[in-house]
């Protein structure tokens, strides 16, 4: 006599009241808070490259040094020219004073005083012009040192020591500030309206409202704050661009990275929910397989209001505590007796 086959084994979980925030998911892209291309502002031979690709650099740190000799010489020449002009101005001032005294005593004609005042004015103009030349020479000398304008991570250098560089050379390297970092994502207009209404009602917030799911499926452990909502709707997609700011002290988030954005649209509340994998669908809608009395399987039509954090929120069709099949659904059908084990016992 043939031995009767054992009932199929399935894994079950109870429908339970779970604290779940209402969330919505969108595709987003990370965008560095600051990004700058480093360009040589004076020409010359590159003497030093003081970083390695990917280094974290501090504001003011020396990154490149261009040969400074010609620019230092220009400063010395400008200082000498200015000193000479100042001496000429001082002499012209003395002559003007002397001519003024002579005119006052009627010992010299007024024309002599007028000429002395003109010479003084010219000398003062030369001093001002050469002061500008000296300042320009000093600025050009300062441009031979290219420093980091802010803390950040620097990319690969496009030039090596010994290369001739100048303003026409283009970007020598790119410096990016990754901490903090933004994520930019489009939100359908209807979803944005719902979110704004909940903000006004106090059931949602801008702070810590956004979390990120990275390319490998892991969650970034720091929440982000909404800091920008665009004022225009993209007519092609009927969506509005939002931006959130994240702390990124370890540089884990990278500029331009594609991420999954999870926006918390309402605060946590207790709702009846089952694991998302328990919900099946056919042409009639959503259903679950419930294990009832005598370990017998029953198909139950349910109304799913939303999904969040791996759970399906059940609006109708189930009672708290009823057991739904989460694993082994494909092995059973309604009316069968099963060997049910609770989730986590394996």
Coordinates of C-alpha atoms in Angstrom, one line a residue:
X1 CA 0.0 0.0 0.0
X2 CA 1.5 3.4 -1.1
X3 CA 2.4 5.8 1.8
X4 CA 0.5 9.0 1.8
X5 CA 2.7 12.1 0.9
X6 CA 3.3 14.6 3.7
X7 CA 1.6 18.0 3.5
X8 CA 3.7 20.7 1.8
X9 CA 5.7 22.8 4.1
X10 CA 5.1 26.6 4.1
X11 CA 6.2 29.6 6.1
X12 CA 3.6 31.8 7.6
X13 CA 3.5 35.2 9.3
X14 CA 0.6 36.9 11.2
X15 CA -1.2 40.0 10.1
X16 CA -0.1 42.4 12.7
X17 CA -0.4 46.1 13.7
X18 CA 2.9 47.7 12.7
X19 CA 4.1 51.3 13.1
X20 CA 4.7 52.4 9.5
X21 CA 5.3 55.8 8.1
X22 CA 3.7 56.5 4.8
X23 CA 6.4 56.7 2.2
X24 CA 6.9 57.2 -1.5
X25 CA 9.8 56.2 -3.7
X26 CA 11.4 58.1 -6.5
X27 CA 14.6 57.9 -8.6
X28 CA 17.2 60.6 -7.7
X29 CA 20.7 61.6 -8.5
X30 CA 23.3 62.8 -6.0
X31 CA 24.7 66.3 -6.7
X32 CA 27.8 67.7 -5.0
X33 CA 27.1 70.8 -3.0
X34 CA 30.1 72.6 -4.5
X35 CA 32.2 71.8 -7.6
X36 CA 35.0 73.9 -9.2
X37 CA 37.5 73.4 -12.0
X38 CA 41.0 74.6 -11.1
X39 CA 42.5 76.8 -13.8
X40 CA 45.9 78.5 -14.1
X41 CA 45.4 82.3 -14.1
X42 CA 49.0 83.0 -15.2
X43 CA 51.3 81.2 -17.6
X44 CA 54.5 79.4 -16.7
X45 CA 56.2 76.1 -16.1
X46 CA 54.4 73.9 -13.5
X47 CA 56.9 73.3 -10.6
X48 CA 54.8 71.3 -8.1
X49 CA 51.7 69.1 -8.0
X50 CA 51.0 68.6 -4.3
X51 CA 48.3 66.0 -4.2
X52 CA 47.3 62.5 -5.3
X53 CA 44.2 61.8 -7.2
X54 CA 41.2 61.3 -4.9
X55 CA 42.9 63.1 -1.9
X56 CA 40.8 64.9 0.6
X57 CA 42.2 68.5 0.7
X58 CA 41.6 71.4 3.1
X59 CA 40.6 74.9 2.2
X60 CA 43.8 76.9 1.5
X61 CA 46.0 73.8 0.9
X62 CA 48.6 74.4 -1.9
X63 CA 47.7 72.1 -4.8
X64 CA 49.9 73.5 -7.7
X65 CA 52.9 75.9 -7.9
X66 CA 53.8 77.6 -11.1
X67 CA 57.4 78.8 -11.5
X68 CA 57.3 82.2 -9.7
X69 CA 60.7 83.8 -10.7
X70 CA 59.4 86.0 -13.5
X71 CA 56.5 87.2 -11.4
X72 CA 58.7 87.9 -8.4
X73 CA 61.0 89.9 -10.6
X74 CA 58.0 91.9 -11.9
X75 CA 57.1 92.8 -8.3
X76 CA 60.6 94.0 -7.6
X77 CA 60.6 96.1 -10.7
X78 CA 57.2 97.6 -9.8
X79 CA 58.4 98.4 -6.3
X80 CA 61.5 100.2 -7.7
X81 CA 59.4 102.2 -10.2
X82 CA 57.0 103.2 -7.4
X83 CA 59.8 104.3 -5.1
X84 CA 61.3 106.4 -7.8
X85 CA 57.9 108.0 -8.6
X86 CA 57.3 108.7 -4.9
X87 CA 60.7 110.5 -4.7
X88 CA 59.7 112.6 -7.8
X89 CA 56.4 113.4 -6.2
X90 CA 58.1 114.5 -3.0
X91 CA 60.4 116.8 -4.9
X92 CA 57.6 118.3 -6.9
X93 CA 55.7 118.9 -3.6
X94 CA 58.7 120.8 -2.2
X95 CA 59.1 122.8 -5.4
X96 CA 55.4 123.7 -5.3
X97 CA 55.7 124.9 -1.7
X98 CA 58.7 127.0 -2.6
X99 CA 57.1 128.6 -5.6
X100 CA 54.0 129.4 -3.5
X101 CA 56.2 131.3 -1.0
X102 CA 57.9 133.2 -3.8
X103 CA 54.6 134.2 -5.4
X104 CA 53.3 135.3 -2.0
X105 CA 56.3 137.6 -1.7
X106 CA 55.8 138.7 -5.3
X107 CA 59.3 137.3 -6.0
X108 CA 58.1 134.9 -8.7
X109 CA 55.4 135.0 -11.3
X110 CA 52.0 133.1 -10.9
X111 CA 52.9 131.0 -13.9
X112 CA 55.8 129.5 -12.1
X113 CA 53.5 128.3 -9.3
X114 CA 50.9 127.0 -11.8
X115 CA 53.7 125.0 -13.5
X116 CA 54.9 123.6 -10.1
X117 CA 51.3 122.5 -9.2
X118 CA 50.9 120.8 -12.6
X119 CA 54.2 118.9 -12.1
X120 CA 53.0 117.8 -8.6
X121 CA 49.7 116.6 -10.0
X122 CA 51.5 114.6 -12.7
X123 CA 53.8 113.1 -10.1
X124 CA 50.9 112.1 -7.9
X125 CA 49.2 110.5 -10.9
X126 CA 52.4 108.5 -11.7
X127 CA 52.5 107.3 -8.1
X128 CA 48.8 106.1 -8.3
X129 CA 49.5 104.4 -11.6
X130 CA 52.6 102.6 -10.4
X131 CA 50.8 101.6 -7.1
X132 CA 48.3 99.8 -9.4
X133 CA 51.1 98.2 -11.4
X134 CA 52.7 96.9 -8.2
X135 CA 49.4 95.5 -7.0
X136 CA 48.8 93.8 -10.3
X137 CA 52.3 92.3 -10.2
X138 CA 51.7 91.0 -6.6
X139 CA 48.4 89.5 -7.7
X140 CA 50.0 87.7 -10.6
X141 CA 52.7 86.4 -8.3
X142 CA 50.0 85.1 -5.9
X143 CA 48.4 83.3 -8.9
X144 CA 51.5 81.1 -9.2
X145 CA 50.2 79.2 -6.2
X146 CA 46.9 77.4 -6.8
X147 CA 45.1 76.5 -3.5
X148 CA 41.9 74.7 -2.6
X149 CA 39.0 77.2 -2.3
X150 CA 37.2 74.8 0.1
X151 CA 37.4 71.4 1.8
X152 CA 36.7 68.6 -0.7
X153 CA 38.0 65.7 -2.7
X154 CA 40.2 66.3 -5.7
X155 CA 40.2 64.3 -8.9
X156 CA 43.1 63.4 -11.1
X157 CA 45.5 66.1 -12.4
X158 CA 45.3 66.8 -16.1
X159 CA 49.0 68.0 -16.2
X160 CA 52.3 66.9 -14.7
X161 CA 55.2 68.8 -13.2
X162 CA 57.3 70.5 -16.0
X163 CA 54.3 71.2 -18.2
X164 CA 53.7 74.6 -19.6
X165 CA 50.3 75.8 -18.3
X166 CA 48.3 79.0 -18.6
X167 CA 44.7 80.2 -18.8
X168 CA 44.3 78.5 -22.1
X169 CA 45.2 75.1 -20.7
X170 CA 41.7 74.5 -19.3
X171 CA 40.9 72.7 -16.1
X172 CA 44.0 71.3 -14.3
X173 CA 41.8 69.3 -11.9
X174 CA 38.3 69.3 -10.4
X175 CA 37.6 69.8 -6.7
X176 CA 34.3 68.6 -5.4
X177 CA 32.8 69.1 -2.0
X178 CA 30.9 66.0 -0.9
X179 CA 30.0 66.9 2.6
X180 CA 27.2 67.9 2.7
X181 CA 25.7 66.6 -0.5
X182 CA 22.4 67.0 -2.2
X183 CA 20.0 64.5 -3.9
X184 CA 17.8 65.9 -6.6
X185 CA 14.6 64.0 -7.5
X186 CA 11.4 64.6 -9.5
X187 CA 8.0 64.1 -7.7
X188 CA 4.7 63.9 -9.5
X189 CA 2.6 66.9 -8.9
X190 CA -0.2 64.9 -7.2
X191 CA 2.2 63.3 -4.8
X192 CA 3.8 66.7 -4.0
X193 CA 0.3 68.2 -3.3
X194 CA -0.4 65.4 -0.8
X195 CA 3.0 65.9 0.9
X196 CA 2.4 69.7 1.1
X197 CA -1.0 69.2 2.6
X198 CA 0.5 66.9 5.3
X199 CA 3.2 69.4 6.0
X200 CA 0.5 72.0 6.6
X201 CA -1.4 69.6 8.8
X202 CA 1.7 68.8 10.8
X203 CA 1.7 65.1 10.0
X204 CA 4.8 65.4 7.8
X205 CA 8.1 67.3 8.1
X206 CA 10.9 68.7 6.0
X207 CA 13.6 67.6 8.4
X208 CA 14.8 64.0 8.3
X209 CA 12.1 63.4 5.7
X210 CA 14.2 61.6 3.1
X211 CA 16.3 58.4 3.2
X212 CA 18.4 56.9 0.5
X213 CA 18.6 53.4 -1.0
X214 CA 22.0 52.9 -2.7
X215 CA 22.7 50.9 -5.9
X216 CA 23.4 47.7 -4.0
X217 CA 20.2 47.9 -2.1
X218 CA 21.7 49.1 1.2
X219 CA 20.2 52.0 3.1
X220 CA 22.3 55.1 3.8
X221 CA 22.1 55.5 7.6
X222 CA 21.7 59.3 7.7
X223 CA 18.4 61.0 6.9
X224 CA 18.2 64.1 4.7
X225 CA 16.3 67.4 5.0
X226 CA 14.2 68.8 2.2
X227 CA 15.8 72.2 1.4
X228 CA 14.4 73.1 -2.0
X229 CA 11.1 72.7 -3.9
X230 CA 11.1 74.0 -7.5
X231 CA 8.5 76.6 -8.3
X232 CA 7.8 75.3 -11.8
X233 CA 6.3 72.0 -13.1
X234 CA 8.0 70.1 -15.8
X235 CA 5.3 70.0 -18.4
X236 CA 6.7 66.8 -20.1
X237 CA 6.6 64.7 -16.9
X238 CA 4.1 66.7 -14.8
X239 CA 6.6 66.6 -12.0
X240 CA 8.3 69.0 -9.7
X241 CA 12.0 68.9 -8.7
X242 CA 12.8 68.5 -5.0
X243 CA 16.2 68.6 -3.4
X244 CA 17.3 67.2 0.0
X245 CA 20.6 67.8 1.9
X246 CA 22.5 64.9 3.5
X247 CA 25.5 64.9 5.8
X248 CA 28.3 62.9 4.2
X249 CA 31.3 63.0 6.5
X250 CA 32.8 59.7 5.3
X251 CA 32.3 60.5 1.6
X252 CA 30.2 57.4 1.1
X253 CA 27.8 59.2 -1.2
X254 CA 29.4 60.1 -4.6
X255 CA 28.6 63.0 -6.9
X256 CA 26.4 61.9 -9.8
X257 CA 25.4 58.6 -8.2
X258 CA 21.9 57.3 -9.1
X259 CA 19.9 56.4 -5.9
X260 CA 16.4 55.5 -4.8
X261 CA 14.8 58.3 -2.8
X262 CA 12.3 57.4 0.0
X263 CA 10.2 60.4 1.0
X264 CA 8.3 60.1 4.3
X265 CA 4.9 61.6 3.5
X266 CA 3.3 61.0 6.9
X267 CA 4.5 60.1 10.4
X268 CA 4.4 56.6 11.7
X269 CA 1.1 55.1 12.8
X270 CA -0.2 51.7 13.7
X271 CA -1.6 49.9 10.7
X272 CA -2.6 46.3 9.9
X273 CA 0.2 44.9 7.7
X274 CA 1.6 41.7 6.3
X275 CA 5.0 41.0 4.7
X276 CA 4.9 42.3 1.1
X277 CA 5.8 38.9 -0.3
X278 CA 2.6 37.4 1.1
X279 CA 0.4 39.4 -1.3
X280 CA -0.3 37.9 -4.7
X281 CA -2.2 39.3 -7.6
X282 CA -4.3 38.0 -10.5
X283 CA -6.8 39.6 -12.9
X284 CA -9.3 40.1 -10.1
X285 CA -6.8 41.9 -7.8
X286 CA -4.8 41.3 -4.7
X287 CA -5.1 38.2 -2.5
X288 CA -3.3 36.3 0.2
X289 CA -3.3 32.6 1.2
X290 CA -4.4 32.2 4.8
X291 CA -3.7 29.1 6.9
X292 CA -6.8 28.6 9.1
X293 CA -8.2 25.8 11.3
X294 CA -6.9 22.3 10.6
X295 CA -3.9 23.9 8.8
X296 CA -6.1 24.4 5.7
X297 CA -5.3 27.0 3.1
X298 CA -7.9 29.6 2.2
X299 CA -7.6 32.3 -0.5
X300 CA -8.6 35.7 0.9
X301 CA -9.2 38.8 -1.3
X302 CA -7.6 41.9 0.3
X303 CA -7.4 45.6 -0.3
X304 CA -3.8 46.9 -0.2
X305 CA -3.7 50.7 0.6
X306 CA 0.1 51.0 0.2
X307 CA 3.5 49.3 0.7
X308 CA 6.2 50.6 3.0
X309 CA 9.4 49.2 4.4
X310 CA 8.8 45.7 3.1
X311 CA 5.2 45.5 4.3
X312 CA 1.8 45.7 2.6
X313 CA -0.8 47.7 4.5
X314 CA -4.1 45.9 4.5
X315 CA -7.2 48.2 4.4
X316 CA -9.7 45.3 4.2
X317 CA -9.9 41.5 4.0
X318 CA -7.9 40.4 7.0
X319 CA -8.0 40.4 10.8
X320 CA -5.1 40.9 13.1
X321 CA -3.4 37.6 14.0
X322 CA -4.5 35.7 10.9
X323 CA -1.6 33.7 9.4
X324 CA -0.7 34.4 5.8
X325 CA 1.7 32.3 3.7
X326 CA 5.0 34.1 2.9
X327 CA 7.0 31.2 1.5
X328 CA 5.8 28.2 -0.4
X329 CA 2.8 29.9 -2.1
X330 CA 3.6 28.2 -5.4
X331 CA 3.3 24.7 -3.8
X332 CA -0.2 25.0 -2.4
X333 CA -3.8 25.9 -3.5
X334 CA -7.0 26.7 -1.5
X335 CA -8.4 23.7 0.4
X336 CA -5.0 22.0 0.9
X337 CA -3.7 21.0 4.3
X338 CA -0.1 22.3 4.9
X339 CA 2.7 22.0 7.4
X340 CA 3.0 25.6 8.5
X341 CA 6.0 27.0 10.3
X342 CA 6.3 30.6 11.6
X343 CA 8.8 32.9 9.8
X344 CA 12.2 32.9 11.4
X345 CA 12.1 29.4 12.8
X346 CA 14.3 28.0 10.0

